[in-house]
PDB file of C-alpha atoms in Angstrom:
ATOM      1  CA  MET M  13     124.991  60.054 -10.356  1.00  0.00           C
ATOM      2  CA  LYS M  14     124.633  56.611  -9.204  1.00  0.00           C
ATOM      3  CA  LYS M  15     121.408  57.453  -7.607  1.00  0.00           C
ATOM      4  CA  LYS M  16     120.065  59.005 -10.717  1.00  0.00           C
ATOM      5  CA  GLN M  17     121.033  56.023 -12.744  1.00  0.00           C
ATOM      6  CA  GLU M  18     119.450  53.735 -10.200  1.00  0.00           C
ATOM      7  CA  ILE M  19     116.241  55.719 -10.382  1.00  0.00           C
ATOM      8  CA  THR M  20     116.308  55.524 -14.179  1.00  0.00           C
ATOM      9  CA  ASP M  21     116.915  51.790 -14.011  1.00  0.00           C
ATOM     10  CA  VAL M  22     114.044  51.379 -11.564  1.00  0.00           C
ATOM     11  CA  LYS M  23     111.763  53.401 -13.866  1.00  0.00           C
ATOM     12  CA  LYS M  24     112.749  51.304 -16.845  1.00  0.00           C
ATOM     13  CA  ILE M  25     112.048  48.132 -14.902  1.00  0.00           C
ATOM     14  CA  GLU M  26     108.672  49.498 -13.814  1.00  0.00           C
ATOM     15  CA  GLU M  27     107.803  50.452 -17.404  1.00  0.00           C
ATOM     16  CA  ARG M  28     108.747  46.989 -18.640  1.00  0.00           C
ATOM     17  CA  ALA M  29     106.685  45.417 -15.873  1.00  0.00           C
ATOM     18  CA  GLU M  30     103.674  47.561 -16.857  1.00  0.00           C
ATOM     19  CA  LYS M  31     104.023  46.632 -20.530  1.00  0.00           C
ATOM     20  CA  THR M  32     104.348  42.965 -19.661  1.00  0.00           C
ATOM     21  CA  ALA M  33     101.339  43.132 -17.320  1.00  0.00           C
ATOM     22  CA  LYS M  34      99.254  44.880 -19.982  1.00  0.00           C
ATOM     23  CA  GLY M  35     100.248  42.219 -22.573  1.00  0.00           C
ATOM     24  CA  LYS M  36      99.415  39.374 -20.190  1.00  0.00           C
ATOM     25  CA  THR M  37      96.117  40.966 -19.198  1.00  0.00           C
ATOM     26  CA  ALA M  38      95.125  41.388 -22.852  1.00  0.00           C
ATOM     27  CA  SER M  39      96.106  37.743 -23.527  1.00  0.00           C
ATOM     28  CA  VAL M  40      94.113  36.473 -20.530  1.00  0.00           C
ATOM     29  CA  ILE M  41      91.083  38.572 -21.512  1.00  0.00           C
ATOM     30  CA  ALA M  42      91.257  37.229 -25.103  1.00  0.00           C
ATOM     31  CA  LYS M  43      91.364  33.630 -23.789  1.00  0.00           C
ATOM     32  CA  ILE M  44      88.382  34.243 -21.510  1.00  0.00           C
ATOM     33  CA  VAL M  45      86.388  35.807 -24.353  1.00  0.00           C
ATOM     34  CA  ILE M  46      87.179  32.874 -26.687  1.00  0.00           C
ATOM     35  CA  ALA M  47      86.223  30.330 -23.979  1.00  0.00           C
ATOM     36  CA  ASN M  48      82.934  32.137 -23.349  1.00  0.00           C
ATOM     37  CA  VAL M  49      82.120  32.244 -27.089  1.00  0.00           C
ATOM     38  CA  ILE M  50      82.799  28.496 -27.333  1.00  0.00           C
ATOM     39  CA  ASN M  51      80.595  27.873 -24.273  1.00  0.00           C
ATOM     40  CA  VAL M  52      77.742  29.879 -25.811  1.00  0.00           C
ATOM     41  CA  ILE M  53      78.044  27.924 -29.090  1.00  0.00           C
ATOM     42  CA  LEU M  54      78.046  24.606 -27.203  1.00  0.00           C
ATOM     43  CA  LEU M  55      75.017  25.613 -25.132  1.00  0.00           C
ATOM     44  CA  GLY M  56      73.169  26.537 -28.330  1.00  0.00           C
ATOM     45  CA  ALA M  57      74.037  23.147 -29.863  1.00  0.00           C
ATOM     46  CA  ILE M  58      72.879  21.337 -26.703  1.00  0.00           C
ATOM     47  CA  PHE M  59      69.538  23.171 -26.700  1.00  0.00           C
ATOM     48  CA  LEU M  60      69.125  22.424 -30.405  1.00  0.00           C
ATOM     49  CA  LEU M  61      69.801  18.718 -29.851  1.00  0.00           C
ATOM     50  CA  LEU M  62      67.510  18.552 -26.838  1.00  0.00           C
ATOM     51  CA  SER M  63      64.683  20.160 -28.750  1.00  0.00           C
ATOM     52  CA  ASN M  64      65.013  17.498 -31.516  1.00  0.00           C
ATOM     53  CA  MET M  65      65.569  14.572 -29.111  1.00  0.00           C
ATOM     54  CA  SER M  66      61.959  13.333 -29.143  1.00  0.00           C
ATOM     55  CA  GLU M  67      61.913  13.308 -32.958  1.00  0.00           C
ATOM     56  CA  VAL M  68      65.218  11.413 -33.083  1.00  0.00           C
ATOM     57  CA  ALA M  69      63.968   8.922 -30.485  1.00  0.00           C
ATOM     58  CA  GLU M  70      60.790   8.347 -32.493  1.00  0.00           C
ATOM     59  CA  LYS M  71      62.800   7.764 -35.692  1.00  0.00           C
ATOM     60  CA  VAL M  72      65.093   5.301 -33.894  1.00  0.00           C
ATOM     61  CA  LYS M  73      62.046   3.473 -32.544  1.00  0.00           C
ATOM     62  CA  GLU M  74      60.483   3.266 -36.031  1.00  0.00           C
ATOM     63  CA  LEU M  75      63.721   2.014 -37.608  1.00  0.00           C
ATOM     64  CA  LYS M  76      64.202  -0.592 -34.892  1.00  0.00           C
ATOM     65  CA  GLY M  77      60.612  -1.802 -35.352  1.00  0.00           C
ATOM     66  CA  ALA M  78      61.072  -1.979 -39.120  1.00  0.00           C
ATOM     67  CA  HIS M  79      64.320  -3.910 -38.669  1.00  0.00           C
ATOM     68  CA  LEU M  80      62.693  -6.397 -36.285  1.00  0.00           C
ATOM     69  CA  LEU M  81      59.738  -6.849 -38.623  1.00  0.00           C
ATOM     70  CA  ALA M  82      62.026  -7.462 -41.596  1.00  0.00           C
ATOM     71  CA  ARG M  83      64.081  -9.975 -39.596  1.00  0.00           C
ATOM     72  CA  GLU M  84      60.984 -11.817 -38.379  1.00  0.00           C
ATOM     73  CA  THR M  85      59.573 -11.871 -41.908  1.00  0.00           C
ATOM     74  CA  SER M  86      62.780 -13.399 -43.260  1.00  0.00           C
ATOM     75  CA  ASP M  87      62.845 -15.905 -40.366  1.00  0.00           C
ATOM     76  CA  VAL M  88      59.251 -16.895 -41.134  1.00  0.00           C
ATOM     77  CA  ALA M  89      60.131 -17.352 -44.809  1.00  0.00           C
ATOM     78  CA  ILE M  90      63.111 -19.553 -43.905  1.00  0.00           C
ATOM     79  CA  ILE M  91      61.042 -21.647 -41.507  1.00  0.00           C
ATOM     80  CA  LYS M  92      58.240 -21.968 -44.061  1.00  0.00           C
ATOM     81  CA  GLY M  93      60.752 -23.151 -46.658  1.00  0.00           C
ATOM     82  CA  ASP M  94      62.148 -25.699 -44.199  1.00  0.00           C
ATOM     83  CA  LEU M  95      58.634 -26.902 -43.376  1.00  0.00           C
ATOM     84  CA  ASP M  96      57.820 -27.276 -47.077  1.00  0.00           C
ATOM     85  CA  ARG M  97      60.977 -29.360 -47.641  1.00  0.00           C
ATOM     86  CA  VAL M  98      60.201 -31.540 -44.612  1.00  0.00           C
ATOM     87  CA  GLN M  99      56.588 -31.941 -45.755  1.00  0.00           C
ATOM     88  CA  ASP M 100      57.819 -33.082 -49.179  1.00  0.00           C
ATOM     89  CA  LYS M 101      60.002 -35.711 -47.519  1.00  0.00           C
ATOM     90  CA  VAL M 102      57.124 -36.825 -45.281  1.00  0.00           C
ATOM     91  CA  ASP M 103      54.852 -37.093 -48.320  1.00  0.00           C
ATOM     92  CA  ARG M 104      57.427 -39.172 -50.213  1.00  0.00           C
ATOM     93  CA  LEU M 105      57.897 -41.482 -47.213  1.00  0.00           C
ATOM     94  CA  SER M 106      54.145 -41.722 -46.644  1.00  0.00           C
ATOM     95  CA  GLU M 107      53.748 -43.015 -50.192  1.00  0.00           C
ATOM     96  CA  LEU M 108      56.069 -45.908 -49.317  1.00  0.00           C
ATOM     97  CA  TYR M 109      53.829 -47.084 -46.437  1.00  0.00           C
ATOM     98  CA  ILE M 110      51.222 -49.351 -47.973  1.00  0.00           C
ATOM     99  CA  ASP M 111      47.463 -49.659 -47.540  1.00  0.00           C
ATOM    100  CA  GLU M 112      45.303 -52.583 -48.746  1.00  0.00           C
ATOM    101  CA  ASN M 113      45.711 -51.546 -52.393  1.00  0.00           C
ATOM    102  CA  GLY M 114      49.456 -51.205 -51.913  1.00  0.00           C
ATOM    103  CA  PHE M 115      49.572 -54.696 -50.414  1.00  0.00           C
ATOM    104  CA  GLY M 116      47.860 -56.063 -53.540  1.00  0.00           C
ATOM    105  CA  HIS M 117      50.422 -54.200 -55.643  1.00  0.00           C
ATOM    106  CA  PHE M 118      53.263 -55.765 -53.578  1.00  0.00           C
ATOM    107  CA  VAL M 119      51.825 -59.266 -54.166  1.00  0.00           C
ATOM    108  CA  GLU M 120      51.664 -58.578 -57.925  1.00  0.00           C
ATOM    109  CA  GLU M 121      55.267 -57.297 -57.990  1.00  0.00           C
ATOM    110  CA  ILE M 122      56.674 -60.226 -55.989  1.00  0.00           C
ATOM    111  CA  THR M 123      54.713 -62.695 -58.173  1.00  0.00           C
ATOM    112  CA  ALA M 124      56.229 -61.103 -61.287  1.00  0.00           C
ATOM    113  CA  LEU M 125      59.721 -61.485 -59.781  1.00  0.00           C
ATOM    114  CA  ARG M 126      59.066 -65.218 -59.185  1.00  0.00           C
ATOM    115  CA  ALA M 127      59.049 -65.689 -62.959  1.00  0.00           C
ATOM    116  CA  ASP M 128      62.864 -65.816 -63.115  1.00  0.00           C
ATOM    117  CA  GLY M 129      62.809 -68.955 -60.928  1.00  0.00           C
ATOM    118  CA  THR M 130      65.144 -67.740 -58.174  1.00  0.00           C
ATOM    119  CA  ILE M 131      62.296 -66.962 -55.773  1.00  0.00           C
ATOM    120  CA  ILE M 132      60.863 -70.342 -54.858  1.00  0.00           C
ATOM    121  CA  GLU M 133      58.486 -69.394 -52.064  1.00  0.00           C
ATOM    122  CA  VAL M 134      56.662 -66.324 -50.755  1.00  0.00           C
ATOM    123  CA  SER M 135      54.595 -66.544 -47.592  1.00  0.00           C
ATOM    124  CA  PHE M 136      52.773 -64.142 -45.319  1.00  0.00           C
ATOM    125  CA  PRO M 137      52.856 -65.749 -41.863  1.00  0.00           C
ATOM    126  CA  GLY M 138      49.910 -63.801 -40.455  1.00  0.00           C
ATOM    127  CA  SER M 139      49.705 -60.594 -38.504  1.00  0.00           C
ATOM    128  CA  GLU M 140      52.711 -61.356 -36.306  1.00  0.00           C
ATOM    129  CA  SER M 141      56.097 -60.199 -37.503  1.00  0.00           C
ATOM    130  CA  ALA M 142      58.489 -62.562 -39.216  1.00  0.00           C
ATOM    131  CA  VAL M 143      60.624 -62.593 -36.078  1.00  0.00           C
ATOM    132  CA  SER M 144      58.982 -62.587 -32.648  1.00  0.00           C
ATOM    133  CA  GLY M 145      59.527 -59.381 -30.708  1.00  0.00           C
ATOM    134  CA  ALA M 146      60.213 -57.224 -33.762  1.00  0.00           C
ATOM    135  CA  ALA M 147      59.255 -53.582 -33.290  1.00  0.00           C
ATOM    136  CA  SER M 148      58.107 -52.922 -36.859  1.00  0.00           C
ATOM    137  CA  LYS M 149      54.367 -52.507 -37.591  1.00  0.00           C
ATOM    138  CA  GLY M 150      53.118 -54.001 -40.805  1.00  0.00           C
ATOM    139  CA  VAL M 151      52.653 -57.223 -42.702  1.00  0.00           C
ATOM    140  CA  PRO M 152      55.329 -59.900 -42.320  1.00  0.00           C
ATOM    141  CA  VAL M 153      56.620 -61.615 -45.444  1.00  0.00           C
ATOM    142  CA  ILE M 154      59.099 -64.457 -45.913  1.00  0.00           C
ATOM    143  CA  VAL M 155      60.753 -64.855 -49.291  1.00  0.00           C
ATOM    144  CA  VAL M 156      62.894 -67.917 -50.024  1.00  0.00           C
ATOM    145  CA  PHE M 157      65.495 -67.655 -52.802  1.00  0.00           C
ATOM    146  CA  SER M 158      67.382 -70.556 -54.369  1.00  0.00           C
ATOM    147  CA  GLY M 159      70.108 -70.613 -57.013  1.00  0.00           C
ATOM    148  CA  SER M 160      73.676 -69.451 -57.521  1.00  0.00           C
ATOM    149  CA  ARG M 161      75.043 -66.687 -55.350  1.00  0.00           C
ATOM    150  CA  GLU M 162      74.837 -64.203 -58.213  1.00  0.00           C
ATOM    151  CA  ALA M 163      71.233 -65.124 -59.087  1.00  0.00           C
ATOM    152  CA  VAL M 164      70.127 -64.935 -55.420  1.00  0.00           C
ATOM    153  CA  ASN M 165      71.850 -61.580 -54.959  1.00  0.00           C
ATOM    154  CA  ALA M 166      70.233 -60.181 -58.117  1.00  0.00           C
ATOM    155  CA  SER M 167      66.752 -61.361 -57.052  1.00  0.00           C
ATOM    156  CA  LEU M 168      67.202 -60.018 -53.518  1.00  0.00           C
ATOM    157  CA  GLU M 169      68.245 -56.624 -54.928  1.00  0.00           C
ATOM    158  CA  ARG M 170      65.132 -56.544 -57.137  1.00  0.00           C
ATOM    159  CA  VAL M 171      62.941 -57.286 -54.082  1.00  0.00           C
ATOM    160  CA  LEU M 172      64.673 -54.571 -52.046  1.00  0.00           C
ATOM    161  CA  ASP M 173      64.311 -52.100 -54.966  1.00  0.00           C
ATOM    162  CA  LEU M 174      60.514 -52.437 -54.954  1.00  0.00           C
ATOM    163  CA  PRO M 175      58.778 -49.159 -53.974  1.00  0.00           C
ATOM    164  CA  PHE M 176      57.834 -50.395 -50.493  1.00  0.00           C
ATOM    165  CA  LEU M 177      59.416 -49.993 -47.071  1.00  0.00           C
ATOM    166  CA  LEU M 178      60.745 -53.370 -45.985  1.00  0.00           C
ATOM    167  CA  THR M 179      62.439 -53.816 -42.628  1.00  0.00           C
ATOM    168  CA  PRO M 180      64.626 -56.927 -42.729  1.00  0.00           C
ATOM    169  CA  GLU M 181      64.176 -59.094 -39.663  1.00  0.00           C
ATOM    170  CA  LEU M 182      65.381 -62.564 -40.647  1.00  0.00           C
ATOM    171  CA  VAL M 183      68.172 -63.853 -42.886  1.00  0.00           C
ATOM    172  CA  GLU M 184      69.069 -67.538 -43.032  1.00  0.00           C
ATOM    173  CA  ILE M 185      71.601 -68.865 -45.554  1.00  0.00           C
ATOM    174  CA  GLU M 186      72.241 -72.510 -46.438  1.00  0.00           C
ATOM    175  CA  GLY M 187      74.446 -74.112 -49.058  1.00  0.00           C
ATOM    176  CA  ASP M 188      77.462 -72.865 -50.974  1.00  0.00           C
ATOM    177  CA  ALA M 189      78.124 -70.360 -53.792  1.00  0.00           C
ATOM    178  CA  SER M 190      76.806 -72.654 -56.557  1.00  0.00           C
ATOM    179  CA  ALA M 191      73.626 -73.839 -54.744  1.00  0.00           C
ATOM    180  CA  LEU M 192      72.510 -71.241 -52.233  1.00  0.00           C
ATOM    181  CA  THR M 193      69.218 -71.042 -50.351  1.00  0.00           C
ATOM    182  CA  LEU M 194      68.369 -67.716 -48.680  1.00  0.00           C
ATOM    183  CA  LYS M 195      65.396 -67.268 -46.383  1.00  0.00           C
ATOM    184  CA  PHE M 196      64.636 -63.542 -46.085  1.00  0.00           C
ATOM    185  CA  GLY M 197      62.045 -62.392 -43.567  1.00  0.00           C
ATOM    186  CA  ALA M 198      60.896 -58.776 -43.471  1.00  0.00           C
ATOM    187  CA  THR M 199      57.976 -56.612 -42.476  1.00  0.00           C
ATOM    188  CA  ILE M 200      56.233 -54.517 -45.131  1.00  0.00           C
ATOM    189  CA  LEU M 201      55.493 -51.258 -43.318  1.00  0.00           C
ATOM    190  CA  THR M 202      51.868 -50.173 -43.524  1.00  0.00           C
ATOM    191  CA  ASN M 203      50.078 -46.884 -42.990  1.00  0.00           C
ATOM    192  CA  GLU M 204      47.418 -46.223 -40.358  1.00  0.00           C
ATOM    193  CA  SER M 205      44.521 -47.100 -42.683  1.00  0.00           C
ATOM    194  CA  PHE M 206      45.779 -50.669 -43.299  1.00  0.00           C
ATOM    195  CA  LYS M 207      43.589 -53.329 -41.669  1.00  0.00           C
ATOM    196  CA  ASN M 208      45.071 -56.766 -41.033  1.00  0.00           C
TER     197      ASN M 208
END
């Protein structure tokens, strides 16, 4: 009986092994089929992308060109705006450099300021600057002020507020607060058309 039971046990084990092998085989086959289906789908997607690659590359190239053009256009606009602002400043400064007519206007203005009595002398010492070795180009002028400190300061401010570019080169002060004498030497900057 033992032998019969052993044979039955061996048959049962073999049957279980067959069932297990069939289940594993079906599972492995299902996995292989799924992997192959995924591979086919991926290959189709790759071929689809490769067939459209030249169109995509062309679109990228167009967009990049449009972006560069837009950036350069905005850069040009910014630079043009900066140039316009700088040109405005140059124009305003150029107006302050005098020509022969502007020199006549300066003489009229300084003569009008002499009316208050604080400016006692105005001289133009020639084509050399008021101080030897000065780097400024223009017409030298020496203005001598006399009066109280407040009156001299007020007259000097009016001279410096005139619409001309003056480069101070000489300042000599004598006296005290109640009787002050100030010798102010400067160069009136001239433009290229000014002839000495």
